[in-house]
Amino acid sequence: MGKVGAAGDNAAMESFFALLQKNVLDRRPWATRQELRIAIVTWIERTYHRRRRQDVLGRLTPIEYETIMSTPADQAA
């Protein structure tokens, strides 16, 4: 991170919240906060974490990385 007020400081979070708003919040009206909370957690766990390519994993998704790194014995268990 850069100095206070640097333009790139919030870029990652702004990108995340833009995706969240586009894919969850603006899809339909939400009757309750609990319903919205469940939709957000579901989107993060099922879509965002599973499909987002991560630099730490060599630009692979977590699912691709696990498939490559697991042995046939691990997959059978």
mmCIF file with all atom_site columns, C-alpha atoms in Angstrom:
data_model
loop_
_atom_site.group_PDB
_atom_site.id
_atom_site.type_symbol
_atom_site.label_atom_id
_atom_site.label_alt_id
_atom_site.label_comp_id
_atom_site.label_asym_id
_atom_site.label_entity_id
_atom_site.label_seq_id
_atom_site.pdbx_PDB_ins_code
_atom_site.Cartn_x
_atom_site.Cartn_y
_atom_site.Cartn_z
_atom_site.occupancy
_atom_site.B_iso_or_equiv
_atom_site.pdbx_formal_charge
_atom_site.auth_seq_id
_atom_site.auth_comp_id
_atom_site.auth_asym_id
_atom_site.auth_atom_id
_atom_site.pdbx_PDB_model_num
ATOM 1  C CA . MET A 1 1  ? 0.000   0.000   0.000   1.00 0.00 ? 1  MET A CA 1
ATOM 2  C CA . GLY A 1 2  ? 1.069   3.534   -0.637  1.00 0.00 ? 2  GLY A CA 1
ATOM 3  C CA . LYS A 1 3  ? 0.835   6.710   1.358   1.00 0.00 ? 3  LYS A CA 1
ATOM 4  C CA . VAL A 1 4  ? -2.371  7.986   2.888   1.00 0.00 ? 4  VAL A CA 1
ATOM 5  C CA . GLY A 1 5  ? -4.678  9.223   0.161   1.00 0.00 ? 5  GLY A CA 1
ATOM 6  C CA . ALA A 1 6  ? -2.877  7.394   -2.654  1.00 0.00 ? 6  ALA A CA 1
ATOM 7  C CA . ALA A 1 7  ? -5.211  6.465   -5.504  1.00 0.00 ? 7  ALA A CA 1
ATOM 8  C CA . GLY A 1 8  ? -4.428  2.732   -5.433  1.00 0.00 ? 8  GLY A CA 1
ATOM 9  C CA . ASP A 1 9  ? -5.110  2.193   -1.726  1.00 0.00 ? 9  ASP A CA 1
ATOM 10 C CA . ASN A 1 10 ? -8.770  1.279   -2.107  1.00 0.00 ? 10 ASN A CA 1
ATOM 11 C CA . ALA A 1 11 ? -8.724  -0.173  -5.630  1.00 0.00 ? 11 ALA A CA 1
ATOM 12 C CA . ALA A 1 12 ? -9.015  -3.825  -4.563  1.00 0.00 ? 12 ALA A CA 1
ATOM 13 C CA . MET A 1 13 ? -11.933 -3.215  -2.207  1.00 0.00 ? 13 MET A CA 1
ATOM 14 C CA . GLU A 1 14 ? -13.699 -0.926  -4.672  1.00 0.00 ? 14 GLU A CA 1
ATOM 15 C CA . SER A 1 15 ? -13.420 -3.646  -7.307  1.00 0.00 ? 15 SER A CA 1
ATOM 16 C CA . PHE A 1 16 ? -14.824 -6.257  -4.904  1.00 0.00 ? 16 PHE A CA 1
ATOM 17 C CA . PHE A 1 17 ? -17.752 -4.073  -3.848  1.00 0.00 ? 17 PHE A CA 1
ATOM 18 C CA . ALA A 1 18 ? -18.535 -3.188  -7.472  1.00 0.00 ? 18 ALA A CA 1
ATOM 19 C CA . LEU A 1 19 ? -18.776 -6.904  -8.294  1.00 0.00 ? 19 LEU A CA 1
ATOM 20 C CA . LEU A 1 20 ? -20.863 -7.534  -5.183  1.00 0.00 ? 20 LEU A CA 1
ATOM 21 C CA . GLN A 1 21 ? -23.261 -4.756  -6.063  1.00 0.00 ? 21 GLN A CA 1
ATOM 22 C CA . LYS A 1 22 ? -23.590 -5.869  -9.683  1.00 0.00 ? 22 LYS A CA 1
ATOM 23 C CA . ASN A 1 23 ? -23.989 -9.582  -8.922  1.00 0.00 ? 23 ASN A CA 1
ATOM 24 C CA . VAL A 1 24 ? -26.017 -9.557  -5.700  1.00 0.00 ? 24 VAL A CA 1
ATOM 25 C CA . LEU A 1 25 ? -27.340 -6.215  -4.462  1.00 0.00 ? 25 LEU A CA 1
ATOM 26 C CA . ASP A 1 26 ? -28.811 -4.902  -7.705  1.00 0.00 ? 26 ASP A CA 1
ATOM 27 C CA . ARG A 1 27 ? -30.322 -8.198  -8.876  1.00 0.00 ? 27 ARG A CA 1
ATOM 28 C CA . ARG A 1 28 ? -33.615 -7.765  -7.015  1.00 0.00 ? 28 ARG A CA 1
ATOM 29 C CA . PRO A 1 29 ? -35.153 -6.077  -3.999  1.00 0.00 ? 29 PRO A CA 1
ATOM 30 C CA . TRP A 1 30 ? -34.409 -7.822  -0.703  1.00 0.00 ? 30 TRP A CA 1
ATOM 31 C CA . ALA A 1 31 ? -37.215 -8.322  1.813   1.00 0.00 ? 31 ALA A CA 1
ATOM 32 C CA . THR A 1 32 ? -35.017 -8.635  4.904   1.00 0.00 ? 32 THR A CA 1
ATOM 33 C CA . ARG A 1 33 ? -31.430 -8.044  5.935   1.00 0.00 ? 33 ARG A CA 1
ATOM 34 C CA . GLN A 1 34 ? -31.102 -11.725 6.785   1.00 0.00 ? 34 GLN A CA 1
ATOM 35 C CA . GLU A 1 35 ? -32.095 -12.706 3.245   1.00 0.00 ? 35 GLU A CA 1
ATOM 36 C CA . LEU A 1 36 ? -29.528 -10.289 1.823   1.00 0.00 ? 36 LEU A CA 1
ATOM 37 C CA . ARG A 1 37 ? -26.865 -11.489 4.267   1.00 0.00 ? 37 ARG A CA 1
ATOM 38 C CA . ILE A 1 38 ? -27.396 -15.107 3.132   1.00 0.00 ? 38 ILE A CA 1
ATOM 39 C CA . ALA A 1 39 ? -27.236 -14.063 -0.531  1.00 0.00 ? 39 ALA A CA 1
ATOM 40 C CA . ILE A 1 40 ? -23.959 -12.191 0.025   1.00 0.00 ? 40 ILE A CA 1
ATOM 41 C CA . VAL A 1 41 ? -22.290 -15.058 1.908   1.00 0.00 ? 41 VAL A CA 1
ATOM 42 C CA . THR A 1 42 ? -23.494 -17.540 -0.706  1.00 0.00 ? 42 THR A CA 1
ATOM 43 C CA . TRP A 1 43 ? -22.126 -15.401 -3.542  1.00 0.00 ? 43 TRP A CA 1
ATOM 44 C CA . ILE A 1 44 ? -18.760 -14.977 -1.842  1.00 0.00 ? 44 ILE A CA 1
ATOM 45 C CA . GLU A 1 45 ? -18.351 -18.675 -1.007  1.00 0.00 ? 45 GLU A CA 1
ATOM 46 C CA . ARG A 1 46 ? -19.804 -20.207 -4.194  1.00 0.00 ? 46 ARG A CA 1
ATOM 47 C CA . THR A 1 47 ? -18.772 -17.730 -6.847  1.00 0.00 ? 47 THR A CA 1
ATOM 48 C CA . TYR A 1 48 ? -16.197 -15.170 -5.801  1.00 0.00 ? 48 TYR A CA 1
ATOM 49 C CA . HIS A 1 49 ? -13.756 -17.468 -3.978  1.00 0.00 ? 49 HIS A CA 1
ATOM 50 C CA . ARG A 1 50 ? -14.143 -20.377 -6.396  1.00 0.00 ? 50 ARG A CA 1
ATOM 51 C CA . ARG A 1 51 ? -13.858 -18.495 -9.699  1.00 0.00 ? 51 ARG A CA 1
ATOM 52 C CA . ARG A 1 52 ? -11.540 -15.597 -8.924  1.00 0.00 ? 52 ARG A CA 1
ATOM 53 C CA . ARG A 1 53 ? -7.997  -16.145 -10.144 1.00 0.00 ? 53 ARG A CA 1
ATOM 54 C CA . GLN A 1 54 ? -5.452  -15.498 -7.414  1.00 0.00 ? 54 GLN A CA 1
ATOM 55 C CA . ASP A 1 55 ? -1.872  -14.300 -7.863  1.00 0.00 ? 55 ASP A CA 1
ATOM 56 C CA . VAL A 1 56 ? -0.706  -16.345 -4.882  1.00 0.00 ? 56 VAL A CA 1
ATOM 57 C CA . LEU A 1 57 ? -1.899  -19.520 -6.642  1.00 0.00 ? 57 LEU A CA 1
ATOM 58 C CA . GLY A 1 58 ? -0.186  -18.695 -9.931  1.00 0.00 ? 58 GLY A CA 1
ATOM 59 C CA . ARG A 1 59 ? -3.278  -17.076 -11.493 1.00 0.00 ? 59 ARG A CA 1
ATOM 60 C CA . LEU A 1 60 ? -5.350  -20.226 -10.895 1.00 0.00 ? 60 LEU A CA 1
ATOM 61 C CA . THR A 1 61 ? -8.722  -20.430 -9.202  1.00 0.00 ? 61 THR A CA 1
ATOM 62 C CA . PRO A 1 62 ? -8.730  -22.226 -5.851  1.00 0.00 ? 62 PRO A CA 1
ATOM 63 C CA . ILE A 1 63 ? -10.548 -25.186 -7.456  1.00 0.00 ? 63 ILE A CA 1
ATOM 64 C CA . GLU A 1 64 ? -7.967  -25.453 -10.271 1.00 0.00 ? 64 GLU A CA 1
ATOM 65 C CA . TYR A 1 65 ? -5.122  -25.243 -7.757  1.00 0.00 ? 65 TYR A CA 1
ATOM 66 C CA . GLU A 1 66 ? -6.565  -27.979 -5.550  1.00 0.00 ? 66 GLU A CA 1
ATOM 67 C CA . THR A 1 67 ? -7.083  -30.232 -8.576  1.00 0.00 ? 67 THR A CA 1
ATOM 68 C CA . ILE A 1 68 ? -3.494  -29.805 -9.714  1.00 0.00 ? 68 ILE A CA 1
ATOM 69 C CA . MET A 1 69 ? -1.940  -30.142 -6.253  1.00 0.00 ? 69 MET A CA 1
ATOM 70 C CA . SER A 1 70 ? -3.932  -33.114 -4.968  1.00 0.00 ? 70 SER A CA 1
ATOM 71 C CA . THR A 1 71 ? -2.747  -36.652 -5.515  1.00 0.00 ? 71 THR A CA 1
ATOM 72 C CA . PRO A 1 72 ? -4.997  -39.433 -6.892  1.00 0.00 ? 72 PRO A CA 1
ATOM 73 C CA . ALA A 1 73 ? -5.131  -40.929 -3.368  1.00 0.00 ? 73 ALA A CA 1
ATOM 74 C CA . ASP A 1 74 ? -6.430  -37.614 -1.988  1.00 0.00 ? 74 ASP A CA 1
ATOM 75 C CA . GLN A 1 75 ? -9.116  -37.472 -4.669  1.00 0.00 ? 75 GLN A CA 1
ATOM 76 C CA . ALA A 1 76 ? -10.294 -41.019 -3.880  1.00 0.00 ? 76 ALA A CA 1
ATOM 77 C CA . ALA A 1 77 ? -10.729 -40.276 -0.171  1.00 0.00 ? 77 ALA A CA 1
#
